[in-house]
PDB file of C-alpha atoms in Angstrom:
ATOM      1  CA  UNK D   1      -1.144 -26.831   6.701  1.00 43.00           C
ATOM      2  CA  UNK D   2      -0.498 -23.814   4.484  1.00 55.00           C
ATOM      3  CA  UNK D   3      -3.073 -22.601   2.011  1.00 64.00           C
ATOM      4  CA  UNK D   4      -2.335 -23.076  -1.679  1.00 81.00           C
ATOM      5  CA  UNK D   5      -0.380 -19.933  -2.708  1.00 81.00           C
ATOM      6  CA  UNK D   6      -2.222 -19.429  -6.043  1.00 85.00           C
ATOM      7  CA  UNK D   7      -5.607 -19.717  -4.303  1.00 89.00           C
ATOM      8  CA  UNK D   8      -4.393 -17.448  -1.533  1.00 89.00           C
ATOM      9  CA  UNK D   9      -3.249 -14.865  -4.063  1.00 91.00           C
ATOM     10  CA  UNK D  10      -6.644 -15.108  -5.777  1.00 93.00           C
ATOM     11  CA  UNK D  11      -8.366 -14.506  -2.441  1.00 93.00           C
ATOM     12  CA  UNK D  12      -6.129 -11.521  -1.700  1.00 94.00           C
ATOM     13  CA  UNK D  13      -6.764 -10.107  -5.171  1.00 94.00           C
ATOM     14  CA  UNK D  14     -10.541 -10.376  -4.823  1.00 96.00           C
ATOM     15  CA  UNK D  15     -10.363  -8.666  -1.418  1.00 95.00           C
ATOM     16  CA  UNK D  16      -8.166  -5.850  -2.762  1.00 94.00           C
ATOM     17  CA  UNK D  17     -10.430  -5.371  -5.779  1.00 95.00           C
ATOM     18  CA  UNK D  18     -13.549  -5.234  -3.595  1.00 95.00           C
ATOM     19  CA  UNK D  19     -11.966  -2.822  -1.090  1.00 92.00           C
ATOM     20  CA  UNK D  20     -10.862  -0.502  -3.893  1.00 92.00           C
ATOM     21  CA  UNK D  21     -14.276  -0.480  -5.583  1.00 92.00           C
ATOM     22  CA  UNK D  22     -16.067   0.100  -2.273  1.00 90.00           C
ATOM     23  CA  UNK D  23     -13.687   2.944  -1.421  1.00 86.00           C
ATOM     24  CA  UNK D  24     -14.356   4.569  -4.771  1.00 85.00           C
ATOM     25  CA  UNK D  25     -18.107   4.172  -4.375  1.00 84.00           C
ATOM     26  CA  UNK D  26     -18.064   5.920  -0.997  1.00 77.00           C
ATOM     27  CA  UNK D  27     -17.503   9.265  -2.724  1.00 68.00           C
ATOM     28  CA  UNK D  28     -20.986   8.893  -4.253  1.00 69.00           C
ATOM     29  CA  UNK D  29     -22.533   9.080  -0.795  1.00 68.00           C
ATOM     30  CA  UNK D  30     -20.684  12.083   0.555  1.00 59.00           C
ATOM     31  CA  UNK D  31     -17.334  12.791   2.200  1.00 57.00           C
ATOM     32  CA  UNK D  32     -16.007  11.463   5.464  1.00 61.00           C
ATOM     33  CA  UNK D  33     -15.584  13.881   8.330  1.00 64.00           C
ATOM     34  CA  UNK D  34     -12.204  15.572   8.522  1.00 67.00           C
ATOM     35  CA  UNK D  35     -11.299  14.024  11.890  1.00 71.00           C
ATOM     36  CA  UNK D  36     -12.177  10.461  10.840  1.00 73.00           C
ATOM     37  CA  UNK D  37     -10.186  10.836   7.643  1.00 74.00           C
ATOM     38  CA  UNK D  38      -7.131  12.064   9.539  1.00 78.00           C
ATOM     39  CA  UNK D  39      -7.297   9.207  12.069  1.00 80.00           C
ATOM     40  CA  UNK D  40      -7.624   6.596   9.302  1.00 80.00           C
ATOM     41  CA  UNK D  41      -4.696   8.081   7.369  1.00 81.00           C
ATOM     42  CA  UNK D  42      -2.506   8.149  10.474  1.00 83.00           C
ATOM     43  CA  UNK D  43      -3.313   4.498  11.224  1.00 87.00           C
ATOM     44  CA  UNK D  44      -2.643   3.450   7.624  1.00 85.00           C
ATOM     45  CA  UNK D  45       0.665   5.355   7.590  1.00 86.00           C
ATOM     46  CA  UNK D  46       1.856   3.502  10.683  1.00 88.00           C
ATOM     47  CA  UNK D  47       0.728   0.147   9.310  1.00 90.00           C
ATOM     48  CA  UNK D  48       2.382   0.720   5.917  1.00 88.00           C
ATOM     49  CA  UNK D  49       5.679   1.673   7.562  1.00 90.00           C
ATOM     50  CA  UNK D  50       5.483  -1.363   9.853  1.00 90.00           C
ATOM     51  CA  UNK D  51       4.753  -3.781   7.009  1.00 90.00           C
ATOM     52  CA  UNK D  52       7.620  -2.344   4.966  1.00 90.00           C
ATOM     53  CA  UNK D  53      10.158  -2.753   7.777  1.00 91.00           C
ATOM     54  CA  UNK D  54       8.901  -5.864   9.605  1.00 89.00           C
ATOM     55  CA  UNK D  55       7.645  -7.922   6.659  1.00 85.00           C
ATOM     56  CA  UNK D  56       9.141  -6.865   3.326  1.00 88.00           C
ATOM     57  CA  UNK D  57      12.667  -5.808   4.305  1.00 91.00           C
ATOM     58  CA  UNK D  58      13.673  -9.035   6.139  1.00 88.00           C
ATOM     59  CA  UNK D  59      12.340 -11.147   3.255  1.00 85.00           C
ATOM     60  CA  UNK D  60      14.227  -9.063   0.712  1.00 88.00           C
ATOM     61  CA  UNK D  61      17.539  -9.469   2.559  1.00 89.00           C
ATOM     62  CA  UNK D  62      16.944 -13.226   2.906  1.00 85.00           C
ATOM     63  CA  UNK D  63      16.385 -13.542  -0.851  1.00 83.00           C
ATOM     64  CA  UNK D  64      19.384 -11.392  -1.894  1.00 86.00           C
ATOM     65  CA  UNK D  65      21.811 -13.168   0.463  1.00 81.00           C
ATOM     66  CA  UNK D  66      25.580 -12.859   0.341  1.00 81.00           C
ATOM     67  CA  UNK D  67      27.965 -10.617   2.320  1.00 83.00           C
ATOM     68  CA  UNK D  68      26.619  -7.453   0.700  1.00 86.00           C
ATOM     69  CA  UNK D  69      22.920  -8.327   0.940  1.00 89.00           C
ATOM     70  CA  UNK D  70      22.128  -5.499   3.351  1.00 91.00           C
ATOM     71  CA  UNK D  71      23.887  -2.889   1.215  1.00 93.00           C
ATOM     72  CA  UNK D  72      22.098  -4.113  -1.927  1.00 93.00           C
ATOM     73  CA  UNK D  73      18.736  -4.110  -0.153  1.00 93.00           C
ATOM     74  CA  UNK D  74      19.263  -0.589   1.178  1.00 94.00           C
ATOM     75  CA  UNK D  75      20.210   0.623  -2.311  1.00 95.00           C
ATOM     76  CA  UNK D  76      16.957  -0.793  -3.698  1.00 94.00           C
ATOM     77  CA  UNK D  77      15.016   0.784  -0.821  1.00 95.00           C
ATOM     78  CA  UNK D  78      16.486   4.170  -1.691  1.00 95.00           C
ATOM     79  CA  UNK D  79      15.662   3.648  -5.375  1.00 94.00           C
ATOM     80  CA  UNK D  80      12.080   2.831  -4.417  1.00 91.00           C
ATOM     81  CA  UNK D  81      11.831   5.979  -2.313  1.00 91.00           C
ATOM     82  CA  UNK D  82      13.301   8.154  -5.064  1.00 91.00           C
ATOM     83  CA  UNK D  83      10.966   6.655  -7.678  1.00 88.00           C
ATOM     84  CA  UNK D  84       7.907   7.324  -5.507  1.00 85.00           C
ATOM     85  CA  UNK D  85       9.092  10.851  -4.674  1.00 84.00           C
ATOM     86  CA  UNK D  86       9.418  11.563  -8.395  1.00 83.00           C
ATOM     87  CA  UNK D  87       5.879  10.231  -8.936  1.00 78.00           C
ATOM     88  CA  UNK D  88       4.526  12.367  -6.100  1.00 73.00           C
ATOM     89  CA  UNK D  89       6.214  15.480  -7.463  1.00 74.00           C
ATOM     90  CA  UNK D  90       5.322  14.864 -11.106  1.00 71.00           C
ATOM     91  CA  UNK D  91       1.745  13.748 -10.350  1.00 65.00           C
ATOM     92  CA  UNK D  92       0.451  15.084  -7.002  1.00 58.00           C
ATOM     93  CA  UNK D  93      -2.056  12.253  -6.878  1.00 54.00           C
ATOM     94  CA  UNK D  94      -2.604  11.757  -3.153  1.00 54.00           C
ATOM     95  CA  UNK D  95      -5.476  13.972  -2.072  1.00 54.00           C
ATOM     96  CA  UNK D  96      -7.403  11.854   0.399  1.00 51.00           C
ATOM     97  CA  UNK D  97      -9.318  14.415   2.413  1.00 52.00           C
ATOM     98  CA  UNK D  98     -12.540  15.423   0.676  1.00 48.00           C
ATOM     99  CA  UNK D  99     -14.385  16.352   3.846  1.00 51.00           C
ATOM    100  CA  UNK D 100     -16.363  19.574   3.949  1.00 46.00           C
ATOM    101  CA  UNK D 101     -13.855  21.047   6.404  1.00 46.00           C
ATOM    102  CA  UNK D 102     -10.980  20.483   3.992  1.00 46.00           C
ATOM    103  CA  UNK D 103     -12.818  21.476   0.831  1.00 44.00           C
ATOM    104  CA  UNK D 104     -11.813  25.130   0.879  1.00 40.00           C
ATOM    105  CA  UNK D 105      -8.176  24.403   1.706  1.00 43.00           C
ATOM    106  CA  UNK D 106      -7.791  21.932  -1.175  1.00 45.00           C
ATOM    107  CA  UNK D 107      -9.837  23.737  -3.813  1.00 41.00           C
ATOM    108  CA  UNK D 108      -6.764  25.470  -5.228  1.00 45.00           C
ATOM    109  CA  UNK D 109      -4.745  22.254  -5.130  1.00 47.00           C
ATOM    110  CA  UNK D 110      -7.310  20.470  -7.283  1.00 45.00           C
ATOM    111  CA  UNK D 111      -7.062  23.139  -9.952  1.00 44.00           C
ATOM    112  CA  UNK D 112      -3.264  22.861  -9.976  1.00 45.00           C
ATOM    113  CA  UNK D 113      -3.143  19.072  -9.909  1.00 43.00           C
ATOM    114  CA  UNK D 114      -2.062  18.753 -13.523  1.00 48.00           C
ATOM    115  CA  UNK D 115      -5.203  16.982 -14.696  1.00 56.00           C
ATOM    116  CA  UNK D 116      -6.929  13.705 -13.987  1.00 63.00           C
ATOM    117  CA  UNK D 117      -4.781  11.842 -16.524  1.00 68.00           C
ATOM    118  CA  UNK D 118      -1.631  12.620 -14.549  1.00 66.00           C
ATOM    119  CA  UNK D 119      -3.332  11.704 -11.284  1.00 68.00           C
ATOM    120  CA  UNK D 120      -4.553   8.428 -12.757  1.00 71.00           C
ATOM    121  CA  UNK D 121      -1.093   7.604 -14.110  1.00 75.00           C
ATOM    122  CA  UNK D 122       0.559   8.305 -10.774  1.00 75.00           C
ATOM    123  CA  UNK D 123      -1.921   6.209  -8.815  1.00 77.00           C
ATOM    124  CA  UNK D 124      -1.756   3.461 -11.441  1.00 82.00           C
ATOM    125  CA  UNK D 125       2.026   3.124 -11.108  1.00 81.00           C
ATOM    126  CA  UNK D 126       1.649   3.240  -7.347  1.00 80.00           C
ATOM    127  CA  UNK D 127      -0.953   0.422  -7.465  1.00 87.00           C
ATOM    128  CA  UNK D 128       1.303  -1.624  -9.751  1.00 88.00           C
ATOM    129  CA  UNK D 129       4.135  -1.354  -7.206  1.00 87.00           C
ATOM    130  CA  UNK D 130       1.826  -2.616  -4.472  1.00 88.00           C
ATOM    131  CA  UNK D 131       0.741  -5.496  -6.711  1.00 91.00           C
ATOM    132  CA  UNK D 132       4.342  -6.519  -7.363  1.00 87.00           C
ATOM    133  CA  UNK D 133       5.004  -6.507  -3.607  1.00 88.00           C
ATOM    134  CA  UNK D 134       1.923  -8.661  -2.964  1.00 90.00           C
ATOM    135  CA  UNK D 135       2.762 -11.197  -5.684  1.00 89.00           C
ATOM    136  CA  UNK D 136       6.395 -11.432  -4.568  1.00 85.00           C
ATOM    137  CA  UNK D 137       5.392 -11.879  -0.926  1.00 84.00           C
ATOM    138  CA  UNK D 138       3.060 -14.757  -1.750  1.00 86.00           C
ATOM    139  CA  UNK D 139       5.741 -16.261  -4.022  1.00 81.00           C
ATOM    140  CA  UNK D 140       8.173 -16.340  -1.107  1.00 78.00           C
ATOM    141  CA  UNK D 141       5.524 -18.189   0.908  1.00 69.00           C
ATOM    142  CA  UNK D 142       6.040 -21.229  -1.342  1.00 61.00           C
ATOM    143  CA  UNK D 143       9.166 -21.965   0.689  1.00 56.00           C
ATOM    144  CA  UNK D 144       7.551 -21.492   4.112  1.00 56.00           C
ATOM    145  CA  UNK D 145       5.305 -23.695   6.214  1.00 53.00           C
ATOM    146  CA  UNK D 146       2.308 -22.966   8.443  1.00 50.00           C
ATOM    147  CA  UNK D 147       1.785 -19.318   7.514  1.00 60.00           C
ATOM    148  CA  UNK D 148      -0.443 -17.200   5.297  1.00 72.00           C
ATOM    149  CA  UNK D 149       2.223 -15.606   3.060  1.00 77.00           C
ATOM    150  CA  UNK D 150       1.707 -12.000   2.124  1.00 82.00           C
ATOM    151  CA  UNK D 151      -0.982 -11.383   4.778  1.00 85.00           C
ATOM    152  CA  UNK D 152       0.667  -8.242   6.141  1.00 86.00           C
ATOM    153  CA  UNK D 153       1.202  -6.796   2.663  1.00 88.00           C
ATOM    154  CA  UNK D 154      -2.376  -7.613   1.695  1.00 90.00           C
ATOM    155  CA  UNK D 155      -3.761  -5.884   4.787  1.00 89.00           C
ATOM    156  CA  UNK D 156      -1.604  -2.817   4.116  1.00 88.00           C
ATOM    157  CA  UNK D 157      -2.999  -2.609   0.591  1.00 90.00           C
ATOM    158  CA  UNK D 158      -6.551  -3.261   1.806  1.00 89.00           C
ATOM    159  CA  UNK D 159      -6.327  -0.385   4.268  1.00 86.00           C
ATOM    160  CA  UNK D 160      -4.695   2.018   1.832  1.00 82.00           C
ATOM    161  CA  UNK D 161      -6.476   1.171  -1.424  1.00 86.00           C
ATOM    162  CA  UNK D 162      -9.918   2.587  -0.495  1.00 85.00           C
ATOM    163  CA  UNK D 163      -8.297   5.959   0.254  1.00 81.00           C
ATOM    164  CA  UNK D 164      -6.703   6.058  -3.194  1.00 82.00           C
ATOM    165  CA  UNK D 165      -9.893   4.971  -4.963  1.00 85.00           C
ATOM    166  CA  UNK D 166     -11.814   7.573  -2.979  1.00 82.00           C
ATOM    167  CA  UNK D 167      -9.271  10.152  -4.181  1.00 78.00           C
ATOM    168  CA  UNK D 168      -9.849   9.286  -7.843  1.00 81.00           C
ATOM    169  CA  UNK D 169     -13.646   9.251  -7.800  1.00 83.00           C
ATOM    170  CA  UNK D 170     -13.805  12.190  -5.408  1.00 79.00           C
ATOM    171  CA  UNK D 171     -11.600  14.257  -7.695  1.00 78.00           C
ATOM    172  CA  UNK D 172     -13.661  13.266 -10.727  1.00 81.00           C
ATOM    173  CA  UNK D 173     -16.875  14.164  -8.923  1.00 79.00           C
ATOM    174  CA  UNK D 174     -15.508  17.599  -8.008  1.00 75.00           C
ATOM    175  CA  UNK D 175     -14.456  18.083 -11.634  1.00 77.00           C
ATOM    176  CA  UNK D 176     -17.950  17.279 -12.917  1.00 78.00           C
ATOM    177  CA  UNK D 177     -17.318  13.870 -14.531  1.00 81.00           C
ATOM    178  CA  UNK D 178     -20.397  11.661 -14.953  1.00 84.00           C
ATOM    179  CA  UNK D 179     -21.313   8.557 -12.973  1.00 86.00           C
ATOM    180  CA  UNK D 180     -20.359   6.154 -15.770  1.00 88.00           C
ATOM    181  CA  UNK D 181     -16.935   7.704 -16.153  1.00 87.00           C
ATOM    182  CA  UNK D 182     -16.374   7.542 -12.401  1.00 87.00           C
ATOM    183  CA  UNK D 183     -17.497   3.897 -12.269  1.00 89.00           C
ATOM    184  CA  UNK D 184     -15.233   2.945 -15.186  1.00 91.00           C
ATOM    185  CA  UNK D 185     -12.242   4.682 -13.578  1.00 89.00           C
ATOM    186  CA  UNK D 186     -13.024   3.057 -10.236  1.00 90.00           C
ATOM    187  CA  UNK D 187     -13.185  -0.488 -11.648  1.00 93.00           C
ATOM    188  CA  UNK D 188     -10.157   0.058 -13.899  1.00 92.00           C
ATOM    189  CA  UNK D 189      -8.059   1.303 -11.002  1.00 91.00           C
ATOM    190  CA  UNK D 190      -9.227  -1.568  -8.770  1.00 93.00           C
ATOM    191  CA  UNK D 191      -7.943  -4.086 -11.345  1.00 94.00           C
ATOM    192  CA  UNK D 192      -4.380  -2.738 -11.531  1.00 94.00           C
ATOM    193  CA  UNK D 193      -3.089  -4.154  -8.248  1.00 93.00           C
ATOM    194  CA  UNK D 194      -4.532  -7.699  -8.711  1.00 94.00           C
ATOM    195  CA  UNK D 195      -3.220  -7.861 -12.289  1.00 95.00           C
ATOM    196  CA  UNK D 196       0.248  -6.687 -11.203  1.00 92.00           C
ATOM    197  CA  UNK D 197       0.207  -9.221  -8.344  1.00 92.00           C
ATOM    198  CA  UNK D 198      -0.646 -12.066 -10.738  1.00 92.00           C
ATOM    199  CA  UNK D 199       2.054 -10.999 -13.206  1.00 90.00           C
ATOM    200  CA  UNK D 200       4.597 -10.772 -10.387  1.00 86.00           C
ATOM    201  CA  UNK D 201       3.698 -14.176  -8.948  1.00 86.00           C
ATOM    202  CA  UNK D 202       3.363 -16.199 -12.149  1.00 85.00           C
ATOM    203  CA  UNK D 203       6.081 -14.248 -13.965  1.00 78.00           C
ATOM    204  CA  UNK D 204       8.567 -15.232 -11.271  1.00 66.00           C
ATOM    205  CA  UNK D 205       7.472 -18.837 -11.688  1.00 60.00           C
ATOM    206  CA  UNK D 206       8.030 -18.781 -15.444  1.00 58.00           C
ATOM    207  CA  UNK D 207      11.456 -17.192 -15.078  1.00 56.00           C
ATOM    208  CA  UNK D 208      12.447 -19.948 -12.679  1.00 53.00           C
ATOM    209  CA  UNK D 209      15.651 -19.695 -10.681  1.00 51.00           C
ATOM    210  CA  UNK D 210      16.502 -16.227 -11.999  1.00 49.00           C
ATOM    211  CA  UNK D 211      13.410 -14.646 -10.433  1.00 51.00           C
ATOM    212  CA  UNK D 212      13.398 -16.967  -7.423  1.00 57.00           C
ATOM    213  CA  UNK D 213      16.880 -15.753  -6.515  1.00 61.00           C
ATOM    214  CA  UNK D 214      18.094 -12.265  -5.654  1.00 78.00           C
ATOM    215  CA  UNK D 215      15.831 -10.454  -8.126  1.00 81.00           C
ATOM    216  CA  UNK D 216      12.806 -11.240  -5.989  1.00 81.00           C
ATOM    217  CA  UNK D 217      14.647  -9.680  -3.066  1.00 85.00           C
ATOM    218  CA  UNK D 218      15.463  -6.587  -5.118  1.00 88.00           C
ATOM    219  CA  UNK D 219      11.785  -6.189  -6.028  1.00 86.00           C
ATOM    220  CA  UNK D 220      10.719  -6.467  -2.392  1.00 88.00           C
ATOM    221  CA  UNK D 221      13.351  -3.946  -1.263  1.00 91.00           C
ATOM    222  CA  UNK D 222      12.183  -1.521  -3.959  1.00 91.00           C
ATOM    223  CA  UNK D 223       8.633  -1.932  -2.631  1.00 89.00           C
ATOM    224  CA  UNK D 224       9.912  -1.169   0.884  1.00 92.00           C
ATOM    225  CA  UNK D 225      11.131   2.222  -0.329  1.00 92.00           C
ATOM    226  CA  UNK D 226       7.824   2.917  -2.061  1.00 88.00           C
ATOM    227  CA  UNK D 227       5.801   1.952   1.033  1.00 88.00           C
ATOM    228  CA  UNK D 228       7.978   4.073   3.327  1.00 90.00           C
ATOM    229  CA  UNK D 229       7.725   7.075   1.026  1.00 86.00           C
ATOM    230  CA  UNK D 230       3.938   6.783   0.896  1.00 82.00           C
ATOM    231  CA  UNK D 231       3.675   6.408   4.671  1.00 83.00           C
ATOM    232  CA  UNK D 232       6.236   8.946   5.869  1.00 81.00           C
ATOM    233  CA  UNK D 233       6.503  11.376   2.969  1.00 74.00           C
ATOM    234  CA  UNK D 234       2.883  11.504   1.814  1.00 62.00           C
ATOM    235  CA  UNK D 235       0.277  10.370   4.345  1.00 63.00           C
ATOM    236  CA  UNK D 236       1.865  11.643   7.569  1.00 68.00           C
ATOM    237  CA  UNK D 237       2.615  15.211   6.376  1.00 63.00           C
ATOM    238  CA  UNK D 238      -0.980  15.399   5.132  1.00 55.00           C
ATOM    239  CA  UNK D 239      -2.224  14.161   8.520  1.00 58.00           C
ATOM    240  CA  UNK D 240      -0.088  16.530  10.559  1.00 61.00           C
ATOM    241  CA  UNK D 241      -0.902  19.624   8.535  1.00 60.00           C
ATOM    242  CA  UNK D 242      -3.078  20.627  11.494  1.00 58.00           C
ATOM    243  CA  UNK D 243      -2.029  20.825  15.132  1.00 63.00           C
ATOM    244  CA  UNK D 244      -5.331  19.602  16.577  1.00 66.00           C
ATOM    245  CA  UNK D 245      -6.048  16.157  18.027  1.00 70.00           C
ATOM    246  CA  UNK D 246      -2.390  15.217  18.265  1.00 73.00           C
ATOM    247  CA  UNK D 247      -3.129  12.532  20.855  1.00 79.00           C
ATOM    248  CA  UNK D 248      -5.666  10.729  18.662  1.00 81.00           C
ATOM    249  CA  UNK D 249      -3.430  10.889  15.604  1.00 81.00           C
ATOM    250  CA  UNK D 250      -0.371   9.640  17.495  1.00 83.00           C
ATOM    251  CA  UNK D 251      -2.396   6.799  19.021  1.00 88.00           C
ATOM    252  CA  UNK D 252      -3.679   5.837  15.562  1.00 86.00           C
ATOM    253  CA  UNK D 253      -0.123   5.860  14.182  1.00 86.00           C
ATOM    254  CA  UNK D 254       1.202   3.681  17.013  1.00 90.00           C
ATOM    255  CA  UNK D 255      -1.764   1.322  16.624  1.00 92.00           C
ATOM    256  CA  UNK D 256      -0.894   0.835  12.947  1.00 90.00           C
ATOM    257  CA  UNK D 257       2.752   0.076  13.730  1.00 91.00           C
ATOM    258  CA  UNK D 258       1.724  -2.268  16.561  1.00 93.00           C
ATOM    259  CA  UNK D 259      -0.647  -4.223  14.315  1.00 91.00           C
ATOM    260  CA  UNK D 260       2.093  -4.652  11.701  1.00 90.00           C
ATOM    261  CA  UNK D 261       4.498  -5.944  14.353  1.00 90.00           C
ATOM    262  CA  UNK D 262       1.860  -8.265  15.843  1.00 89.00           C
ATOM    263  CA  UNK D 263       1.323  -9.841  12.408  1.00 84.00           C
ATOM    264  CA  UNK D 264       5.103 -10.158  11.974  1.00 80.00           C
ATOM    265  CA  UNK D 265       5.395 -11.812  15.387  1.00 77.00           C
ATOM    266  CA  UNK D 266       2.622 -14.307  14.594  1.00 73.00           C
ATOM    267  CA  UNK D 267       4.148 -14.998  11.175  1.00 69.00           C
ATOM    268  CA  UNK D 268       7.671 -15.676  12.474  1.00 66.00           C
ATOM    269  CA  UNK D 269       6.397 -17.727  15.414  1.00 62.00           C
ATOM    270  CA  UNK D 270       4.300 -19.894  13.087  1.00 55.00           C
ATOM    271  CA  UNK D 271       7.201 -20.379  10.657  1.00 50.00           C
ATOM    272  CA  UNK D 272       9.582 -21.408  13.432  1.00 49.00           C
ATOM    273  CA  UNK D 273       6.982 -23.777  14.864  1.00 51.00           C
ATOM    274  CA  UNK D 274       6.499 -25.352  11.432  1.00 50.00           C
ATOM    275  CA  UNK D 275      10.245 -25.760  10.936  1.00 51.00           C
ATOM    276  CA  UNK D 276      10.687 -27.398  14.353  1.00 51.00           C
ATOM    277  CA  UNK D 277       8.432 -30.285  13.275  1.00 48.00           C
ATOM    278  CA  UNK D 278      10.759 -31.255  10.399  1.00 48.00           C
TER     279      UNK D 278
END
């Protein structure tokens, strides 16, 4: 029997909020080592790309439907990628590596970052996009049996969110902001994704058939583009800036993709098993 989608969304939201706050708090206790940070980022990049292609894209095409569903989905994917590229260029907000080894290399980048307001705005819009994807994924689960809808998307956000929160508080700490300001920014940022997820889920319900139709598919396809841009255009180039430990980084990347596919396989198998009983 499937879990109640609203309760499931609430559980996902609490988990995302907690992961974000914990990630932000980690900067108070020192930086991760450079190698560990790189391995985590490589794994998250692979998982994000896998979730985008195995989970979100098929659902978006199913919701759009029609003879030109694939073309419409691809157009929305491209729009999502372009929107995230513009955010990354306007607000270079993804600086995840605050290890001692990377401190010297990134010192100049922090001074040229365009200010914490721009970084916060960029990450806030990014978090809102993830929230929309989570809410839409759970909304689609209303029509499916025997599966935890949105699990793959939730895990992708859970793995990625601590890195972003760590970026915000780490940047603020390097810039000399006080503990209260860092805590307020950390909690405020952690709330964005759950709030966006709730608005996406319940907003689609209030709009009825309009949102339940192709527009939900368009939103998911847009999120696919955003996820792919983050994974392939942001995290991976940052990971592969160095030429060391290629084997570990490649293994971490493949592990992330494999986990995303394993979740997709379990999800589709469970759905088909549930449908066969009707």
